[in-house]
Structures are given as structure tokens and as C-alpha cells.
CSV table of N, CA and C in Angstrom, one decimal:
chain,number,residue,atom,x,y,z
A,1,MET,N,10.2,4.9,-3.2
A,1,MET,CA,10.0,4.5,-2.0
A,1,MET,C,9.5,3.4,-1.8
A,2,ARG,N,9.6,2.1,-1.1
A,2,ARG,CA,9.2,1.1,-1.3
A,2,ARG,C,7.9,0.9,-0.4
A,3,LEU,N,7.0,0.2,-0.8
A,3,LEU,CA,5.6,0.1,-0.2
A,3,LEU,C,5.7,-0.5,1.1
A,4,GLU,N,5.1,-0.2,2.1
A,4,GLU,CA,5.1,-1.0,3.1
A,4,GLU,C,4.1,-0.6,4.4
A,5,PRO,N,3.5,-1.4,5.0
A,5,PRO,CA,2.7,-1.0,5.9
A,5,PRO,C,3.3,-0.3,7.2
A,6,ILE,N,2.7,0.5,7.9
A,6,ILE,CA,3.1,1.0,9.0
A,6,ILE,C,2.3,0.6,10.3
A,7,ASN,N,0.8,0.1,9.9
A,7,ASN,CA,0.2,-0.4,10.9
A,7,ASN,C,-0.7,-1.1,10.3
A,8,VAL,N,-1.4,-2.4,10.9
A,8,VAL,CA,-2.3,-3.0,10.4
A,8,VAL,C,-3.0,-3.4,11.7
A,9,GLN,N,-4.3,-3.5,11.5
A,9,GLN,CA,-5.2,-3.8,12.7
A,9,GLN,C,-6.7,-4.4,11.9
A,10,GLN,N,-7.1,-5.2,12.6
A,10,GLN,CA,-8.4,-5.6,12.2
A,10,GLN,C,-9.7,-4.7,13.0
A,11,ILE,N,-10.5,-4.3,12.2
A,11,ILE,CA,-11.4,-3.3,12.8
A,11,ILE,C,-13.0,-3.7,12.6
A,12,GLY,N,-13.5,-4.3,13.2
A,12,GLY,CA,-14.7,-5.0,12.9
A,12,GLY,C,-14.5,-6.0,11.9
A,13,THR,N,-15.2,-6.0,10.8
A,13,THR,CA,-15.1,-7.1,9.5
A,13,THR,C,-13.9,-6.4,8.5
A,14,GLU,N,-13.4,-5.5,9.1
A,14,GLU,CA,-12.5,-5.0,7.7
A,14,GLU,C,-10.8,-5.1,8.4
A,15,LEU,N,-9.8,-5.0,7.2
A,15,LEU,CA,-8.6,-5.3,7.7
A,15,LEU,C,-8.3,-3.4,7.5
A,16,ALA,N,-7.5,-2.9,8.3
A,16,ALA,CA,-7.2,-1.6,8.2
A,16,ALA,C,-5.6,-1.7,8.0
A,17,ILE,N,-5.1,-1.0,6.8
A,17,ILE,CA,-3.8,-0.8,6.7
A,17,ILE,C,-3.3,0.7,6.6
A,18,ARG,N,-2.5,1.2,7.4
A,18,ARG,CA,-2.0,2.4,7.1
A,18,ARG,C,-0.7,2.1,6.3
A,19,TRP,N,-0.3,2.9,5.4
A,19,TRP,CA,0.8,2.7,4.6
A,19,TRP,C,2.0,3.7,4.6
A,20,ASN,N,3.3,3.5,4.7
A,20,ASN,CA,4.2,4.6,4.6
A,20,ASN,C,3.9,5.7,3.6
A,21,ASP,N,3.3,5.5,2.6
A,21,ASP,CA,3.0,6.7,1.9
A,21,ASP,C,1.9,7.7,2.3
A,22,GLY,N,1.5,7.4,3.3
A,22,GLY,CA,0.3,8.2,3.9
A,22,GLY,C,-1.1,8.2,3.8
A,23,THR,N,-1.5,6.8,3.1
A,23,THR,CA,-2.7,6.4,2.6
A,23,THR,C,-3.1,5.5,3.6
A,24,GLU,N,-4.5,5.0,3.6
A,24,GLU,CA,-4.9,4.0,4.3
A,24,GLU,C,-5.7,3.1,3.6
A,25,SER,N,-5.7,1.8,3.7
A,25,SER,CA,-6.5,0.7,3.1
A,25,SER,C,-7.5,0.0,4.2
A,26,TYR,N,-8.7,-0.4,3.4
A,26,TYR,CA,-9.7,-0.9,4.3
A,26,TYR,C,-10.1,-2.2,3.4
A,27,LEU,N,-9.8,-3.4,3.7
A,27,LEU,CA,-10.5,-4.6,3.0
A,27,LEU,C,-11.4,-5.3,4.1
A,28,ASP,N,-12.6,-5.6,3.1
A,28,ASP,CA,-13.6,-6.4,3.9
A,28,ASP,C,-12.9,-7.8,3.9
A,29,LEU,N,-13.1,-8.3,5.2
A,29,LEU,CA,-12.6,-9.7,5.4
A,29,LEU,C,-12.9,-10.6,4.5
A,30,GLN,N,-14.3,-10.7,4.2
A,30,GLN,CA,-14.9,-11.8,3.2
A,30,GLN,C,-14.2,-11.6,1.8
A,31,PHE,N,-14.3,-10.1,1.3
A,31,PHE,CA,-13.6,-10.1,0.1
A,31,PHE,C,-12.1,-10.4,0.0
A,32,LEU,N,-11.4,-10.1,1.1
A,32,LEU,CA,-9.7,-10.6,1.2
A,32,LEU,C,-9.9,-12.2,1.3
A,33,ARG,N,-10.6,-12.6,2.0
A,33,ARG,CA,-10.4,-14.2,2.0
A,33,ARG,C,-10.7,-14.8,0.6
A,34,ARG,N,-11.8,-14.3,-0.3
A,34,ARG,CA,-11.9,-14.9,-1.6
A,34,ARG,C,-11.1,-14.2,-2.6
A,35,ALA,N,-10.3,-13.6,-2.1
A,35,ALA,CA,-9.4,-12.9,-3.1
A,35,ALA,C,-7.8,-13.5,-2.8
A,36,CYS,N,-8.0,-14.7,-1.8
A,36,CYS,CA,-6.6,-15.4,-1.5
A,36,CYS,C,-5.8,-15.7,-2.7
A,37,PRO,N,-4.7,-15.5,-2.9
A,37,PRO,CA,-3.7,-15.8,-3.9
A,37,PRO,C,-3.0,-17.2,-3.9
A,38,CYS,N,-3.2,-18.0,-2.9
A,38,CYS,CA,-2.6,-19.3,-2.8
A,38,CYS,C,-2.8,-20.0,-3.9
A,39,ALA,N,-2.2,-21.4,-4.2
A,39,ALA,CA,-2.5,-22.2,-5.5
A,39,ALA,C,-3.7,-22.9,-5.1
A,40,ALA,N,-3.9,-23.2,-4.0
A,40,ALA,CA,-5.4,-24.0,-3.6
A,40,ALA,C,-6.7,-23.3,-4.1
A,41,CYS,N,-6.5,-22.1,-3.7
A,41,CYS,CA,-7.6,-21.0,-3.8
A,41,CYS,C,-7.7,-20.5,-5.4
A,42,GLY,N,-6.6,-20.0,-5.9
A,42,GLY,CA,-6.4,-19.4,-7.1
A,42,GLY,C,-5.9,-20.0,-8.3
A,43,GLY,N,-5.2,-21.1,-7.9
A,43,GLY,CA,-4.8,-22.2,-9.3
A,43,GLY,C,-3.5,-21.6,-9.2
A,44,GLU,N,-2.9,-22.3,-10.1
A,44,GLU,CA,-1.5,-22.4,-10.5
A,44,GLU,C,-1.1,-22.0,-11.8
A,45,PRO,N,-0.1,-21.2,-12.4
A,45,PRO,CA,0.0,-20.9,-13.8
A,45,PRO,C,1.0,-22.1,-14.5
A,46,ASP,N,0.9,-22.7,-15.6
A,46,ASP,CA,1.6,-23.5,-16.1
A,46,ASP,C,2.8,-22.9,-16.9
A,47,VAL,N,3.6,-23.5,-17.6
A,47,VAL,CA,4.6,-22.7,-18.3
A,47,VAL,C,4.3,-22.1,-19.2
A,48,LEU,N,3.1,-22.0,-19.9
A,48,LEU,CA,2.5,-21.3,-21.0
A,48,LEU,C,1.5,-20.2,-20.3
A,49,GLY,N,1.5,-20.3,-19.1
A,49,GLY,CA,0.5,-19.2,-18.2
A,49,GLY,C,-0.8,-19.1,-18.1
A,50,ASN,N,-1.1,-20.5,-18.4
A,50,ASN,CA,-2.5,-21.1,-18.0
A,50,ASN,C,-2.6,-21.3,-16.7
A,51,ILE,N,-3.9,-21.0,-16.2
A,51,ILE,CA,-4.1,-21.2,-14.8
A,51,ILE,C,-4.7,-22.8,-15.0
A,52,ILE,N,-4.3,-23.5,-13.9
A,52,ILE,CA,-4.7,-25.0,-13.9
A,52,ILE,C,-4.9,-25.2,-12.4
A,53,GLY,N,-6.0,-25.7,-11.9
A,53,GLY,CA,-6.1,-26.3,-10.5
A,53,GLY,C,-6.9,-25.3,-9.7
A,54,SER,N,-7.6,-24.4,-10.3
A,54,SER,CA,-8.1,-23.5,-9.4
A,54,SER,C,-9.5,-24.2,-9.0
A,55,ARG,N,-9.7,-23.9,-7.7
A,55,ARG,CA,-11.0,-24.1,-7.2
A,55,ARG,C,-11.8,-23.1,-6.6
A,56,ARG,N,-11.4,-22.0,-6.7
A,56,ARG,CA,-12.0,-20.6,-6.5
A,56,ARG,C,-13.4,-20.9,-6.8
A,57,GLY,N,-13.9,-21.1,-8.0
A,57,GLY,CA,-15.2,-21.3,-8.6
A,57,GLY,C,-16.0,-22.6,-7.7
A,58,GLY,N,-15.5,-23.6,-6.9
A,58,GLY,CA,-16.1,-24.2,-6.4
A,58,GLY,C,-15.7,-24.5,-5.0
A,59,MET,N,-15.0,-23.5,-4.6
A,59,MET,CA,-14.5,-23.5,-3.2
A,59,MET,C,-15.6,-23.4,-2.3
A,60,SER,N,-15.9,-23.7,-1.2
A,60,SER,CA,-16.8,-23.8,-0.1
A,60,SER,C,-16.3,-23.1,1.1
A,61,TYR,N,-17.1,-22.3,1.6
A,61,TYR,CA,-16.5,-21.8,2.8
A,61,TYR,C,-17.6,-22.1,4.2
A,62,SER,N,-17.1,-22.1,5.2
A,62,SER,CA,-17.8,-21.9,6.4
A,62,SER,C,-18.0,-20.5,7.0
A,63,ASP,N,-18.7,-20.4,8.0
A,63,ASP,CA,-19.1,-19.0,8.6
A,63,ASP,C,-17.6,-18.5,9.0
A,64,ASN,N,-16.9,-19.4,9.7
A,64,ASN,CA,-15.7,-18.8,10.3
A,64,ASN,C,-14.4,-18.7,9.2
A,65,SER,N,-14.8,-19.3,7.9
A,65,SER,CA,-14.0,-19.0,6.8
A,65,SER,C,-13.5,-17.4,6.7
A,66,PHE,N,-14.5,-16.4,7.4
A,66,PHE,CA,-14.3,-15.2,7.0
A,66,PHE,C,-13.7,-14.5,8.2
A,67,GLU,N,-13.6,-15.2,9.1
A,67,GLU,CA,-13.0,-14.5,10.4
A,67,GLU,C,-11.4,-14.6,10.6
A,68,LEU,N,-10.9,-13.7,10.8
A,68,LEU,CA,-9.4,-13.7,10.9
A,68,LEU,C,-8.6,-13.9,12.3
A,69,ALA,N,-8.2,-14.9,12.3
A,69,ALA,CA,-7.4,-15.4,13.6
A,69,ALA,C,-6.3,-14.9,14.0
A,70,GLY,N,-5.6,-14.4,12.9
A,70,GLY,CA,-4.3,-13.5,13.2
A,70,GLY,C,-3.3,-13.3,11.8
A,71,PHE,N,-2.4,-12.6,11.8
A,71,PHE,CA,-1.8,-12.4,10.5
A,71,PHE,C,-0.4,-12.2,11.0
A,72,GLN,N,0.8,-12.4,10.0
A,72,GLN,CA,2.0,-12.2,10.2
A,72,GLN,C,2.5,-11.6,9.0
A,73,ILE,N,3.6,-10.8,9.1
A,73,ILE,CA,4.5,-10.0,8.0
A,73,ILE,C,5.5,-11.2,7.7
A,74,VAL,N,5.6,-11.0,6.3
A,74,VAL,CA,6.4,-12.4,5.6
A,74,VAL,C,7.5,-11.7,4.8
A,75,GLY,N,8.8,-11.8,5.6
A,75,GLY,CA,9.7,-11.1,4.6
A,75,GLY,C,10.0,-9.8,4.3
A,76,GLY,N,9.1,-8.8,4.9
A,76,GLY,CA,9.1,-7.4,4.5
A,76,GLY,C,8.7,-7.1,3.4
A,77,TYR,N,7.6,-8.0,2.6
A,77,TYR,CA,7.2,-7.8,1.4
A,77,TYR,C,5.6,-8.0,1.1
A,78,ALA,N,5.0,-8.9,2.3
A,78,ALA,CA,4.0,-9.3,2.1
A,78,ALA,C,3.1,-9.8,3.5
A,79,LEU,N,1.8,-10.0,3.6
A,79,LEU,CA,1.2,-10.2,4.9
A,79,LEU,C,0.2,-11.6,4.6
A,80,GLN,N,0.4,-12.6,5.8
A,80,GLN,CA,0.0,-14.0,5.6
A,80,GLN,C,-1.1,-14.2,6.6
A,81,PRO,N,-2.4,-14.0,6.4
A,81,PRO,CA,-3.6,-14.3,7.4
A,81,PRO,C,-3.7,-15.6,7.6
A,82,THR,N,-4.2,-15.9,8.6
A,82,THR,CA,-4.8,-17.2,9.4
A,82,THR,C,-6.1,-16.8,9.8
A,83,TRP,N,-6.8,-17.8,9.2
A,83,TRP,CA,-8.4,-17.5,9.3
A,83,TRP,C,-8.7,-18.5,10.2
A,84,ARG,N,-9.9,-18.6,10.7
A,84,ARG,CA,-10.5,-19.3,11.7
A,84,ARG,C,-10.7,-20.8,11.3
A,85,ASP,N,-11.0,-20.7,10.1
A,85,ASP,CA,-11.0,-22.2,9.6
A,85,ASP,C,-9.7,-22.8,9.3
A,86,GLY,N,-8.5,-22.3,9.6
A,86,GLY,CA,-7.4,-23.0,9.7
A,86,GLY,C,-6.8,-22.6,8.4
A,87,HIS,N,-7.4,-22.2,7.4
A,87,HIS,CA,-6.8,-21.7,6.1
A,87,HIS,C,-5.5,-20.6,6.3
A,88,SER,N,-4.1,-20.9,5.7
A,88,SER,CA,-3.0,-20.2,6.2
A,88,SER,C,-2.0,-19.8,5.2
A,89,THR,N,-2.6,-20.6,4.0
A,89,THR,CA,-1.3,-20.9,2.9
A,89,THR,C,-1.4,-19.2,2.0
A,90,GLY,N,-2.2,-18.7,2.3
A,90,GLY,CA,-2.2,-17.2,1.2
A,90,GLY,C,-1.4,-16.4,1.5
A,91,ILE,N,-0.3,-15.9,0.8
A,91,ILE,CA,0.7,-14.7,1.1
A,91,ILE,C,0.2,-13.7,0.2
A,92,TYR,N,-0.1,-12.5,0.7
A,92,TYR,CA,-0.8,-11.3,0.1
A,92,TYR,C,0.6,-10.4,-0.1
A,93,SER,N,1.0,-10.3,-1.2
A,93,SER,CA,2.1,-9.2,-1.1
A,93,SER,C,1.5,-7.8,-1.0
A,94,PHE,N,2.4,-6.9,-0.6
A,94,PHE,CA,1.8,-5.5,-0.3
A,94,PHE,C,1.1,-5.0,-1.4
A,95,GLN,N,1.8,-5.0,-2.6
A,95,GLN,CA,1.3,-4.6,-3.8
A,95,GLN,C,0.0,-4.9,-4.2
A,96,TYR,N,-0.2,-6.4,-4.1
A,96,TYR,CA,-1.5,-7.0,-4.4
A,96,TYR,C,-2.5,-6.3,-3.1
A,97,LEU,N,-2.2,-6.3,-2.1
A,97,LEU,CA,-3.2,-5.7,-1.0
A,97,LEU,C,-3.5,-4.4,-1.5
A,98,ARG,N,-2.7,-3.7,-1.8
A,98,ARG,CA,-2.9,-2.1,-2.4
A,98,ARG,C,-3.8,-2.0,-3.3
A,99,ARG,N,-3.2,-3.0,-4.5
A,99,ARG,CA,-4.2,-2.9,-5.6
A,99,ARG,C,-5.3,-3.3,-5.7
A,100,ILE,N,-5.9,-4.3,-4.7
A,100,ILE,CA,-7.4,-4.8,-4.5
A,100,ILE,C,-8.3,-4.0,-3.5
A,101,SER,N,-7.4,-3.0,-2.6
A,101,SER,CA,-8.3,-2.3,-1.8
A,101,SER,C,-8.4,-0.8,-2.4
A,102,GLN,N,-9.0,0.0,-1.5
A,102,GLN,CA,-9.4,1.0,-2.1
A,102,GLN,C,-8.9,2.0,-1.0
A,103,PRO,N,-7.6,2.5,-1.7
A,103,PRO,CA,-6.6,3.6,-0.7
A,103,PRO,C,-7.4,4.7,-0.3
A,104,VAL,N,-7.3,5.4,0.7
A,104,VAL,CA,-7.7,6.6,1.2
A,104,VAL,C,-6.6,7.4,1.6
A,105,THR,N,-6.5,8.8,1.3
A,105,THR,CA,-5.7,9.5,1.5
A,105,THR,C,-6.0,10.1,2.8
A,106,SER,N,-4.8,10.1,3.8
A,106,SER,CA,-5.0,10.7,5.3
A,106,SER,C,-4.8,12.1,5.1
A,107,LYS,N,-5.3,12.9,6.0
A,107,LYS,CA,-4.9,14.2,6.2
A,107,LYS,C,-4.6,14.8,7.4
């Protein structure tokens, strides 16, 4: 079965995702922003796999950097959030979101 979200909603300061396998994931928005996988935030691998250009350690955030303005599903495999500070280049694959979250089994 291909992992897909059935429902995605912001609940307070968390992003809640209900998956097609019956589990739910909750991601703190500040954690989610800091885990942004885009090249500007996380760097890019060179041909040898070394990460170059990472600004994550020196990244500066404002208060609205952790406020979600919206999101869209990309290509049936990822979620792309837009943050209130204008950052929107992070594409979070469903597998990545699941891996960094704490899934909770629904009853």
C-alpha cells in the first residue's frame, strides 16, 4: 500500500495528518519548519554525498517563521507548506513526514 494522507489539518501549533493506513501523525510547527528539507535550509549533496551550503545552523527565524500560512499536496507524494515569513521551497515527502513524526494508531 502506498502511504498517503487522508486528511491534513492544522490544530493549534501542530500539523495533524491522518494516513491511509489508519495512523495519525502530529508535528509541532516549529519542529516542522526547522526540519525543512529544502536546499537553502538543509544544504545540497555534492557528487560524493557531502552536504554543502547548509545554512540550518546559522538560519535566523522570526516569530512568523513558525506560523503556517497554508500548504498544498505536490504530485501525490509530498506536502509543501507555505510559512507566514514567505518561505515555501520545502517539499516534505510523505515518507519523510512519517519518519519525523510520532505516529499514533487510531482505534
